[in-house]
mmCIF file of C-alpha atoms in Angstrom:
data_model
loop_
_atom_site.group_PDB
_atom_site.id
_atom_site.type_symbol
_atom_site.label_atom_id
_atom_site.label_comp_id
_atom_site.label_asym_id
_atom_site.label_seq_id
_atom_site.Cartn_x
_atom_site.Cartn_y
_atom_site.Cartn_z
ATOM 1 C CA UNK A 20 158.572 -32.571 106.747
ATOM 2 C CA UNK A 21 157.636 -29.627 104.505
ATOM 3 C CA UNK A 22 159.256 -31.403 101.584
ATOM 4 C CA UNK A 23 157.105 -34.473 102.253
ATOM 5 C CA UNK A 24 153.907 -32.377 102.413
ATOM 6 C CA UNK A 25 154.778 -30.757 99.085
ATOM 7 C CA UNK A 26 155.296 -34.153 97.438
ATOM 8 C CA UNK A 27 151.978 -35.435 98.834
ATOM 9 C CA UNK A 28 150.123 -32.380 97.525
ATOM 10 C CA UNK A 29 151.736 -32.754 94.108
ATOM 11 C CA UNK A 30 150.795 -36.440 94.036
ATOM 12 C CA UNK A 31 147.194 -35.624 94.975
ATOM 13 C CA UNK A 32 146.977 -33.082 92.164
ATOM 14 C CA UNK A 33 148.279 -35.643 89.659
ATOM 15 C CA UNK A 34 145.852 -38.307 90.890
ATOM 16 C CA UNK A 35 142.948 -35.853 90.723
ATOM 17 C CA UNK A 36 143.938 -34.887 87.190
ATOM 18 C CA UNK A 37 144.042 -38.571 86.184
ATOM 19 C CA UNK A 38 140.612 -39.132 87.729
ATOM 20 C CA UNK A 39 139.155 -36.105 85.931
ATOM 21 C CA UNK A 40 140.462 -37.324 82.571
ATOM 22 C CA UNK A 41 139.250 -40.929 82.738
ATOM 23 C CA UNK A 42 136.648 -41.222 79.944
ATOM 24 C CA UNK A 43 133.116 -42.204 80.930
ATOM 25 C CA UNK A 44 130.528 -44.112 78.886
ATOM 26 C CA UNK A 45 129.577 -41.050 76.855
ATOM 27 C CA UNK A 46 133.137 -40.395 75.729
ATOM 28 C CA UNK A 47 133.740 -44.092 74.985
ATOM 29 C CA UNK A 48 130.610 -44.128 72.830
ATOM 30 C CA UNK A 49 131.931 -41.091 70.949
ATOM 31 C CA UNK A 50 135.183 -42.989 70.300
ATOM 32 C CA UNK A 51 133.267 -46.057 69.115
ATOM 33 C CA UNK A 52 131.266 -43.901 66.705
ATOM 34 C CA UNK A 53 134.525 -42.444 65.395
ATOM 35 C CA UNK A 54 135.775 -45.958 64.607
ATOM 36 C CA UNK A 55 132.513 -46.635 62.766
ATOM 37 C CA UNK A 56 133.189 -43.497 60.729
ATOM 38 C CA UNK A 57 136.396 -45.087 59.438
ATOM 39 C CA UNK A 58 134.416 -47.980 57.992
ATOM 40 C CA UNK A 59 131.583 -45.808 56.723
ATOM 41 C CA UNK A 60 133.461 -42.896 55.144
ATOM 42 C CA UNK A 61 136.798 -44.441 54.141
ATOM 43 C CA UNK A 62 135.752 -48.004 53.175
ATOM 44 C CA UNK A 63 138.155 -49.512 55.719
ATOM 45 C CA UNK A 64 137.196 -53.105 56.548
ATOM 46 C CA UNK A 65 136.891 -54.621 60.012
ATOM 47 C CA UNK A 66 139.870 -56.827 59.213
ATOM 48 C CA UNK A 67 142.025 -53.774 58.474
ATOM 49 C CA UNK A 68 140.871 -52.117 61.697
ATOM 50 C CA UNK A 69 141.760 -55.236 63.685
ATOM 51 C CA UNK A 70 145.208 -55.356 62.122
ATOM 52 C CA UNK A 71 145.471 -51.692 63.017
ATOM 53 C CA UNK A 72 147.432 -50.563 59.994
ATOM 54 C CA UNK A 73 145.864 -47.798 57.913
ATOM 55 C CA UNK A 74 148.042 -46.495 55.099
ATOM 56 C CA UNK A 75 151.152 -47.459 57.052
ATOM 57 C CA UNK A 76 149.968 -45.854 60.310
ATOM 58 C CA UNK A 77 149.943 -48.167 63.332
ATOM 59 C CA UNK A 78 147.639 -47.823 66.383
ATOM 60 C CA UNK A 79 148.825 -47.277 69.924
ATOM 61 C CA UNK A 80 147.052 -50.506 70.931
ATOM 62 C CA UNK A 81 145.169 -53.077 68.793
ATOM 63 C CA UNK A 82 141.427 -53.574 69.234
ATOM 64 C CA UNK A 83 140.283 -56.371 71.556
ATOM 65 C CA UNK A 84 137.125 -58.470 71.219
ATOM 66 C CA UNK A 85 135.530 -56.454 74.007
ATOM 67 C CA UNK A 86 136.160 -53.295 72.001
ATOM 68 C CA UNK A 87 134.355 -54.854 69.032
ATOM 69 C CA UNK A 88 131.297 -55.561 71.167
ATOM 70 C CA UNK A 89 131.327 -51.999 72.505
ATOM 71 C CA UNK A 90 131.545 -50.629 68.953
ATOM 72 C CA UNK A 91 128.658 -52.897 67.918
ATOM 73 C CA UNK A 92 126.583 -51.580 70.842
ATOM 74 C CA UNK A 93 127.370 -48.009 69.813
ATOM 75 C CA UNK A 94 126.199 -48.822 66.285
ATOM 76 C CA UNK A 95 123.014 -50.335 67.737
ATOM 77 C CA UNK A 96 122.329 -47.250 69.850
ATOM 78 C CA UNK A 97 122.677 -45.006 66.790
ATOM 79 C CA UNK A 98 120.400 -47.299 64.723
ATOM 80 C CA UNK A 99 123.214 -48.509 62.463
ATOM 81 C CA UNK A 100 122.041 -52.109 62.647
ATOM 82 C CA UNK A 101 123.980 -53.298 59.603
ATOM 83 C CA UNK A 102 127.261 -52.385 61.318
ATOM 84 C CA UNK A 103 126.070 -54.012 64.551
ATOM 85 C CA UNK A 104 125.527 -57.278 62.699
ATOM 86 C CA UNK A 105 128.834 -57.205 60.801
ATOM 87 C CA UNK A 106 130.918 -56.446 63.911
ATOM 88 C CA UNK A 107 129.132 -59.020 66.099
ATOM 89 C CA UNK A 108 129.421 -61.772 63.502
ATOM 90 C CA UNK A 109 133.192 -61.326 63.634
ATOM 91 C CA UNK A 110 133.070 -61.530 67.449
ATOM 92 C CA UNK A 111 130.969 -64.705 67.330
ATOM 93 C CA UNK A 112 133.399 -66.303 64.869
ATOM 94 C CA UNK A 113 136.194 -65.668 67.380
ATOM 95 C CA UNK A 114 134.053 -67.040 70.233
ATOM 96 C CA UNK A 115 133.590 -70.283 68.291
ATOM 97 C CA UNK A 116 137.270 -70.572 67.355
ATOM 98 C CA UNK A 117 138.585 -69.765 70.846
ATOM 99 C CA UNK A 118 135.745 -71.664 72.602
ATOM 100 C CA UNK A 119 135.198 -68.980 75.230
ATOM 101 C CA UNK A 120 132.124 -68.249 77.367
ATOM 102 C CA UNK A 121 132.719 -64.537 77.803
ATOM 103 C CA UNK A 122 134.450 -61.708 75.946
ATOM 104 C CA UNK A 123 137.391 -60.216 77.852
ATOM 105 C CA UNK A 124 135.496 -60.770 81.094
ATOM 106 C CA UNK A 125 133.096 -57.943 80.150
ATOM 107 C CA UNK A 126 130.327 -59.520 78.056
ATOM 108 C CA UNK A 127 128.814 -62.986 78.292
ATOM 109 C CA UNK A 128 128.386 -65.105 75.196
ATOM 110 C CA UNK A 129 124.609 -64.985 75.674
ATOM 111 C CA UNK A 130 124.622 -61.173 75.711
ATOM 112 C CA UNK A 131 126.574 -61.070 72.440
ATOM 113 C CA UNK A 132 124.129 -63.459 70.750
ATOM 114 C CA UNK A 133 121.180 -61.508 72.136
ATOM 115 C CA UNK A 134 122.531 -58.203 70.841
ATOM 116 C CA UNK A 135 122.947 -59.789 67.413
ATOM 117 C CA UNK A 136 119.380 -61.099 67.562
ATOM 118 C CA UNK A 137 118.126 -57.656 68.577
ATOM 119 C CA UNK A 138 119.860 -56.121 65.561
ATOM 120 C CA UNK A 139 118.258 -58.717 63.288
ATOM 121 C CA UNK A 140 114.922 -57.944 64.969
ATOM 122 C CA UNK A 141 115.295 -54.280 64.033
ATOM 123 C CA UNK A 142 115.990 -55.273 60.441
ATOM 124 C CA UNK A 143 113.249 -57.952 60.359
ATOM 125 C CA UNK A 144 110.633 -57.434 63.132
ATOM 126 C CA UNK A 145 108.711 -60.565 62.015
ATOM 127 C CA UNK A 146 111.514 -62.873 63.163
ATOM 128 C CA UNK A 147 110.047 -64.769 66.151
ATOM 129 C CA UNK A 148 113.410 -65.883 67.581
ATOM 130 C CA UNK A 149 114.700 -62.341 67.408
ATOM 131 C CA UNK A 150 111.601 -61.136 69.276
ATOM 132 C CA UNK A 151 112.203 -63.593 72.104
ATOM 133 C CA UNK A 152 115.908 -62.821 72.350
ATOM 134 C CA UNK A 153 115.209 -59.103 72.355
ATOM 135 C CA UNK A 154 113.089 -59.490 75.483
ATOM 136 C CA UNK A 155 115.938 -61.384 77.131
ATOM 137 C CA UNK A 156 118.503 -58.836 75.986
ATOM 138 C CA UNK A 157 116.498 -55.963 77.503
ATOM 139 C CA UNK A 158 116.690 -57.680 80.892
ATOM 140 C CA UNK A 159 120.440 -58.399 80.643
ATOM 141 C CA UNK A 160 121.836 -55.089 79.496
ATOM 142 C CA UNK A 161 121.856 -52.250 81.997
ATOM 143 C CA UNK A 162 123.177 -48.714 81.838
ATOM 144 C CA UNK A 163 123.042 -48.628 78.059
ATOM 145 C CA UNK A 164 125.061 -45.572 76.924
ATOM 146 C CA UNK A 165 123.291 -42.804 75.050
ATOM 147 C CA UNK A 166 123.878 -42.548 71.341
ATOM 148 C CA UNK A 167 125.467 -39.108 70.984
ATOM 149 C CA UNK A 168 125.789 -35.972 73.068
ATOM 150 C CA UNK A 169 126.073 -33.431 70.240
ATOM 151 C CA UNK A 170 123.138 -31.518 68.819
ATOM 152 C CA UNK A 171 121.673 -33.581 66.015
ATOM 153 C CA UNK A 172 121.776 -31.868 62.622
ATOM 154 C CA UNK A 173 118.728 -31.815 60.390
ATOM 155 C CA UNK A 174 118.082 -35.069 58.544
ATOM 156 C CA UNK A 175 118.600 -33.371 55.179
ATOM 157 C CA UNK A 176 122.018 -31.990 56.141
ATOM 158 C CA UNK A 177 123.072 -35.310 57.690
ATOM 159 C CA UNK A 178 121.983 -37.269 54.619
ATOM 160 C CA UNK A 179 123.785 -34.930 52.208
ATOM 161 C CA UNK A 180 126.877 -34.840 54.453
ATOM 162 C CA UNK A 181 127.195 -38.639 54.423
ATOM 163 C CA UNK A 182 126.544 -38.842 50.691
ATOM 164 C CA UNK A 183 129.116 -36.194 49.726
ATOM 165 C CA UNK A 184 131.791 -37.451 52.171
ATOM 166 C CA UNK A 185 131.557 -40.907 50.612
ATOM 167 C CA UNK A 186 132.156 -39.495 47.140
ATOM 168 C CA UNK A 187 135.480 -38.598 45.574
ATOM 169 C CA UNK A 188 136.558 -34.963 45.453
ATOM 170 C CA UNK A 189 135.152 -33.324 42.341
ATOM 171 C CA UNK A 190 135.777 -29.611 42.597
ATOM 172 C CA UNK A 191 133.660 -27.986 39.909
ATOM 173 C CA UNK A 192 135.127 -24.609 39.078
ATOM 174 C CA UNK A 193 133.064 -21.826 37.527
ATOM 175 C CA UNK A 194 134.251 -19.918 34.488
ATOM 176 C CA UNK A 195 135.731 -17.218 36.693
ATOM 177 C CA UNK A 196 139.415 -17.573 37.635
ATOM 178 C CA UNK A 197 141.251 -14.726 39.309
ATOM 179 C CA UNK A 198 144.934 -14.666 38.415
ATOM 180 C CA UNK A 199 145.017 -11.444 40.378
ATOM 181 C CA UNK A 200 142.749 -10.813 43.344
ATOM 182 C CA UNK A 201 142.524 -7.224 44.608
ATOM 183 C CA UNK A 202 143.708 -6.105 48.038
ATOM 184 C CA UNK A 203 142.368 -2.948 49.667
ATOM 185 C CA UNK A 204 145.495 -2.155 51.647
ATOM 186 C CA UNK A 205 148.509 -3.963 50.224
ATOM 187 C CA UNK A 206 151.185 -4.714 52.826
ATOM 188 C CA UNK A 207 154.875 -5.158 52.048
ATOM 189 C CA UNK A 208 154.800 -8.783 53.231
ATOM 190 C CA UNK A 209 151.761 -9.692 51.112
ATOM 191 C CA UNK A 210 151.917 -11.075 47.611
ATOM 192 C CA UNK A 211 150.564 -8.523 45.168
ATOM 193 C CA UNK A 212 148.679 -11.176 43.234
ATOM 194 C CA UNK A 213 146.650 -14.108 44.550
ATOM 195 C CA UNK A 214 145.449 -16.991 42.416
ATOM 196 C CA UNK A 215 141.783 -17.659 43.111
ATOM 197 C CA UNK A 216 139.058 -19.899 41.706
ATOM 198 C CA UNK A 217 135.340 -19.352 42.170
ATOM 199 C CA UNK A 218 133.930 -22.805 42.987
ATOM 200 C CA UNK A 219 130.389 -21.581 43.455
ATOM 201 C CA UNK A 220 128.640 -18.270 42.794
ATOM 202 C CA UNK A 221 125.484 -18.791 44.846
ATOM 203 C CA UNK A 222 126.314 -19.339 47.646
ATOM 204 C CA UNK A 223 129.714 -17.784 47.088
ATOM 205 C CA UNK A 224 132.658 -20.198 47.594
ATOM 206 C CA UNK A 225 136.164 -19.109 46.521
ATOM 207 C CA UNK A 226 139.365 -21.181 46.650
ATOM 208 C CA UNK A 227 142.609 -19.210 47.240
ATOM 209 C CA UNK A 228 146.048 -20.641 46.452
ATOM 210 C CA UNK A 229 149.155 -20.011 48.585
ATOM 211 C CA UNK A 230 147.608 -17.678 51.151
ATOM 212 C CA UNK A 231 150.369 -18.466 53.655
ATOM 213 C CA UNK A 232 153.747 -20.213 53.546
ATOM 214 C CA UNK A 233 154.779 -23.366 55.454
ATOM 215 C CA UNK A 234 156.498 -21.405 58.217
ATOM 216 C CA UNK A 235 153.339 -19.413 58.986
ATOM 217 C CA UNK A 236 151.134 -22.522 58.822
ATOM 218 C CA UNK A 237 153.397 -24.430 61.226
ATOM 219 C CA UNK A 238 153.499 -21.507 63.664
ATOM 220 C CA UNK A 239 149.698 -21.105 63.695
ATOM 221 C CA UNK A 240 149.172 -24.856 64.093
ATOM 222 C CA UNK A 241 151.587 -25.010 67.030
ATOM 223 C CA UNK A 242 149.885 -22.067 68.757
ATOM 224 C CA UNK A 243 146.509 -23.739 68.261
ATOM 225 C CA UNK A 244 147.779 -27.057 69.626
ATOM 226 C CA UNK A 245 149.327 -25.357 72.646
ATOM 227 C CA UNK A 246 146.131 -23.409 73.368
ATOM 228 C CA UNK A 247 143.926 -26.505 73.094
ATOM 229 C CA UNK A 248 146.201 -28.531 75.383
ATOM 230 C CA UNK A 249 146.302 -25.778 78.000
ATOM 231 C CA UNK A 250 142.542 -25.263 77.892
ATOM 232 C CA UNK A 251 141.770 -28.988 78.254
ATOM 233 C CA UNK A 252 144.364 -30.090 80.802
ATOM 234 C CA UNK A 253 141.478 -30.957 83.125
ATOM 235 C CA UNK A 254 138.346 -32.816 82.015
ATOM 236 C CA UNK A 255 139.923 -33.428 78.607
ATOM 237 C CA UNK A 256 137.537 -36.280 77.807
ATOM 238 C CA UNK A 257 134.481 -34.860 79.533
ATOM 239 C CA UNK A 258 134.545 -31.615 77.569
ATOM 240 C CA UNK A 259 135.986 -32.347 74.108
ATOM 241 C CA UNK A 260 136.908 -29.250 72.112
ATOM 242 C CA UNK A 261 137.678 -28.919 68.428
ATOM 243 C CA UNK A 262 138.649 -25.266 68.289
ATOM 244 C CA UNK A 263 140.119 -22.513 70.387
ATOM 245 C CA UNK A 264 140.768 -18.790 69.990
ATOM 246 C CA UNK A 265 144.464 -18.069 69.461
ATOM 247 C CA UNK A 266 146.102 -14.938 70.873
ATOM 248 C CA UNK A 267 149.447 -14.260 69.226
ATOM 249 C CA UNK A 268 151.875 -12.489 71.568
ATOM 250 C CA UNK A 269 154.999 -13.329 69.571
ATOM 251 C CA UNK A 270 157.253 -10.793 67.883
ATOM 252 C CA UNK A 271 156.387 -12.227 64.469
ATOM 253 C CA UNK A 272 152.634 -11.428 64.747
ATOM 254 C CA UNK A 273 151.613 -14.419 62.627
ATOM 255 C CA UNK A 274 147.905 -14.106 63.399
ATOM 256 C CA UNK A 275 147.743 -10.352 62.919
ATOM 257 C CA UNK A 276 149.421 -10.515 59.498
ATOM 258 C CA UNK A 277 147.040 -13.235 58.316
ATOM 259 C CA UNK A 278 144.002 -11.332 59.610
ATOM 260 C CA UNK A 279 145.165 -8.188 57.824
ATOM 261 C CA UNK A 280 145.384 -10.217 54.644
ATOM 262 C CA UNK A 281 141.823 -11.463 55.108
ATOM 263 C CA UNK A 282 140.538 -7.963 55.802
ATOM 264 C CA UNK A 283 142.405 -6.503 52.823
ATOM 265 C CA UNK A 284 140.761 -8.773 50.251
ATOM 266 C CA UNK A 285 138.168 -6.894 48.271
ATOM 267 C CA UNK A 286 135.410 -9.471 48.637
ATOM 268 C CA UNK A 287 132.716 -7.347 50.258
ATOM 269 C CA UNK A 288 131.084 -4.047 49.434
ATOM 270 C CA UNK A 289 131.346 -3.099 53.098
ATOM 271 C CA UNK A 290 134.370 -2.902 55.358
ATOM 272 C CA UNK A 291 134.622 -5.851 57.715
ATOM 273 C CA UNK A 292 134.330 -5.838 61.479
ATOM 274 C CA UNK A 293 137.253 -7.754 62.924
ATOM 275 C CA UNK A 294 136.637 -10.955 64.893
ATOM 276 C CA UNK A 295 138.749 -13.533 66.755
ATOM 277 C CA UNK A 296 141.020 -16.028 64.974
ATOM 278 C CA UNK A 297 140.363 -19.705 65.759
ATOM 279 C CA UNK A 298 142.428 -22.823 65.175
ATOM 280 C CA UNK A 299 140.427 -26.019 64.605
ATOM 281 C CA UNK A 300 141.454 -29.672 64.924
ATOM 282 C CA UNK A 301 139.447 -32.233 62.948
ATOM 283 C CA UNK A 302 139.834 -35.930 63.766
ATOM 284 C CA UNK A 303 137.895 -39.183 63.547
ATOM 285 C CA UNK A 304 134.618 -37.514 64.524
ATOM 286 C CA UNK A 305 134.626 -34.956 61.717
ATOM 287 C CA UNK A 306 132.486 -31.860 62.128
ATOM 288 C CA UNK A 307 128.800 -31.488 61.385
ATOM 289 C CA UNK A 308 126.402 -28.996 62.911
ATOM 290 C CA UNK A 309 122.751 -28.125 62.650
ATOM 291 C CA UNK A 310 121.960 -25.112 60.443
ATOM 292 C CA UNK A 311 120.641 -22.287 62.563
ATOM 293 C CA UNK A 312 120.266 -18.554 62.446
ATOM 294 C CA UNK A 313 121.612 -15.825 64.683
ATOM 295 C CA UNK A 314 124.235 -18.029 66.306
ATOM 296 C CA UNK A 315 126.895 -15.305 66.243
ATOM 297 C CA UNK A 316 126.920 -11.959 68.075
ATOM 298 C CA UNK A 317 126.310 -9.658 65.113
ATOM 299 C CA UNK A 318 127.659 -6.124 65.359
ATOM 300 C CA UNK A 319 124.983 -3.473 64.945
ATOM 301 C CA UNK A 320 124.065 -2.991 61.294
ATOM 302 C CA UNK A 321 126.050 -5.968 59.966
ATOM 303 C CA UNK A 322 125.653 -9.697 59.405
ATOM 304 C CA UNK A 323 127.949 -12.693 59.627
ATOM 305 C CA UNK A 324 127.606 -13.901 56.080
ATOM 306 C CA UNK A 325 131.159 -14.877 55.180
ATOM 307 C CA UNK A 326 134.159 -16.672 56.669
ATOM 308 C CA UNK A 327 137.715 -17.678 55.776
ATOM 309 C CA UNK A 328 139.275 -21.058 56.489
ATOM 310 C CA UNK A 329 142.931 -21.873 55.770
ATOM 311 C CA UNK A 330 144.680 -25.269 55.933
ATOM 312 C CA UNK A 331 147.526 -25.476 58.479
ATOM 313 C CA UNK A 332 148.636 -29.084 57.847
ATOM 314 C CA UNK A 333 149.397 -31.425 54.982
ATOM 315 C CA UNK A 334 146.403 -33.001 53.299
ATOM 316 C CA UNK A 335 145.393 -36.245 55.038
ATOM 317 C CA UNK A 336 142.967 -39.062 54.281
ATOM 318 C CA UNK A 337 139.692 -37.299 55.016
ATOM 319 C CA UNK A 338 139.053 -33.911 56.605
ATOM 320 C CA UNK A 339 137.691 -32.387 53.390
ATOM 321 C CA UNK A 340 135.446 -29.338 53.585
ATOM 322 C CA UNK A 341 131.877 -30.213 52.667
ATOM 323 C CA UNK A 342 129.110 -27.734 51.911
ATOM 324 C CA UNK A 343 126.106 -30.109 51.867
ATOM 325 C CA UNK A 344 123.509 -27.494 50.938
ATOM 326 C CA UNK A 345 125.686 -26.395 47.993
ATOM 327 C CA UNK A 346 126.596 -29.979 46.943
ATOM 328 C CA UNK A 347 130.300 -29.084 47.064
ATOM 329 C CA UNK A 348 133.323 -30.931 48.463
ATOM 330 C CA UNK A 349 136.736 -29.244 48.686
ATOM 331 C CA UNK A 350 140.126 -30.728 49.553
ATOM 332 C CA UNK A 351 142.596 -28.004 50.591
ATOM 333 C CA UNK A 352 146.374 -28.105 50.322
ATOM 334 C CA UNK A 353 148.512 -26.759 53.148
ATOM 335 C CA UNK A 354 148.662 -22.965 52.968
ATOM 336 C CA UNK A 355 145.588 -22.651 50.739
ATOM 337 C CA UNK A 356 142.280 -21.210 51.904
ATOM 338 C CA UNK A 357 138.573 -20.935 51.167
ATOM 339 C CA UNK A 358 136.123 -18.076 51.567
ATOM 340 C CA UNK A 359 132.449 -19.066 51.820
ATOM 341 C CA UNK A 360 129.110 -17.507 52.621
ATOM 342 C CA UNK A 361 127.470 -18.706 55.822
ATOM 343 C CA UNK A 362 124.428 -19.953 53.884
ATOM 344 C CA UNK A 363 126.708 -22.639 52.398
ATOM 345 C CA UNK A 364 126.915 -24.328 55.868
ATOM 346 C CA UNK A 365 130.428 -25.703 56.386
ATOM 347 C CA UNK A 366 130.910 -29.304 57.601
ATOM 348 C CA UNK A 367 134.038 -31.501 57.555
ATOM 349 C CA UNK A 368 134.578 -35.186 56.751
ATOM 350 C CA UNK A 369 136.132 -37.507 59.370
ATOM 351 C CA UNK A 370 139.890 -38.091 59.178
ATOM 352 C CA UNK A 371 141.082 -41.704 58.841
ATOM 353 C CA UNK A 372 144.227 -41.214 60.930
ATOM 354 C CA UNK A 373 145.989 -38.330 62.628
ATOM 355 C CA UNK A 374 144.200 -34.999 62.416
ATOM 356 C CA UNK A 375 143.657 -32.031 60.140
ATOM 357 C CA UNK A 376 144.327 -28.473 61.332
ATOM 358 C CA UNK A 377 142.565 -25.362 60.045
ATOM 359 C CA UNK A 378 142.657 -21.674 60.840
ATOM 360 C CA UNK A 379 139.218 -20.083 60.964
ATOM 361 C CA UNK A 380 138.062 -16.470 60.822
ATOM 362 C CA UNK A 381 134.515 -15.052 60.860
ATOM 363 C CA UNK A 382 133.998 -11.945 58.758
ATOM 364 C CA UNK A 383 131.126 -9.586 59.459
ATOM 365 C CA UNK A 384 130.385 -8.341 55.974
ATOM 366 C CA UNK A 385 128.160 -8.482 52.922
ATOM 367 C CA UNK A 386 130.040 -10.058 50.006
ATOM 368 C CA UNK A 387 129.520 -9.139 46.393
ATOM 369 C CA UNK A 388 126.977 -11.511 44.909
ATOM 370 C CA UNK A 389 128.690 -11.502 41.493
ATOM 371 C CA UNK A 390 131.568 -10.012 39.489
ATOM 372 C CA UNK A 391 134.113 -11.108 42.102
ATOM 373 C CA UNK A 392 137.023 -11.378 39.692
ATOM 374 C CA UNK A 393 138.432 -7.989 38.656
ATOM 375 C CA UNK A 394 139.513 -7.183 35.075
ATOM 376 C CA UNK A 395 142.844 -8.798 34.184
ATOM 377 C CA UNK A 396 145.800 -6.450 34.466
ATOM 378 C CA UNK A 397 149.527 -6.725 34.938
ATOM 379 C CA UNK A 398 150.614 -6.462 38.567
ATOM 380 C CA UNK A 399 154.167 -6.597 39.852
ATOM 381 C CA UNK A 400 154.907 -9.841 41.674
ATOM 382 C CA UNK A 401 156.851 -9.986 44.904
ATOM 383 C CA UNK A 402 156.663 -8.962 48.550
#
């Protein structure tokens, strides 16, 4: 009897967990917007999305006609009327070919036509037929999902973000190149010279080569993945998370060694105040936030004006670092890193498939505004 009760309790827990993780309309709209990002940022056509093969990567399940209508509605809600029209025209072509009256039992043919007319009405308000159909559409559609749940960034940042993400990577490097970058407290496991390139002086953006090896990157990525999975086992879709603080309790002390390397770099004219190490996962949604001040708990007498970010996975299609206010786009190789001032405002392009992993570290410090590269001198290589 006790064994039966235990099984019933375990089954109830599993059922409750499944119920908690069923996505609602808000999460489905987020997913639809992510699919739109593929078309917008990576020039992937609707036909390619329907086939489901992107650079040799296959989907778990192909898109259905009902999914196309949902994506078109998400585009309509976010005022992307061009994408609404293009997606719905494909749906209507299939309706004509298959001679069906509804789409997957979810949307009537009339509702699809009305949504298309409403999109045309937004583009051309003088269209009389579109005006009439819009009135009808407003009476048919109920419980229209909201556009997005995230804080909207400023229009300037959003416009620059979209513009730069759509461009190719053109990393303009300043005249300063550091073959050797100074360390305050050199450790035996640290390279004594670090290749660095100053991408921007104001705001300061520096690209570092070979900060960590593959073994360290894989270990940090795994710890980040494990932490994110454990922290989102319940309500995974209701409370999406991109980053999580990683506590390294292993004998190898991967995080501590990397943090010591960050702190040892002679970037600032003040010693840093240590902060937590985060691992970030960037997917179809990318990462864009509104510029704001005083969003971090500053220690007394110091400011958060600089941060490090290091790539923990192989370069994928998308996921580039974008500094919209500095007109800079950076694509990082695995093991490389970037230091940037907070005024540069970091955002990240959407990833076409898979995900991109980064390690992230805030530094409470005041960086040197110029003369970052030290005089060239011979330094012994090695560990």
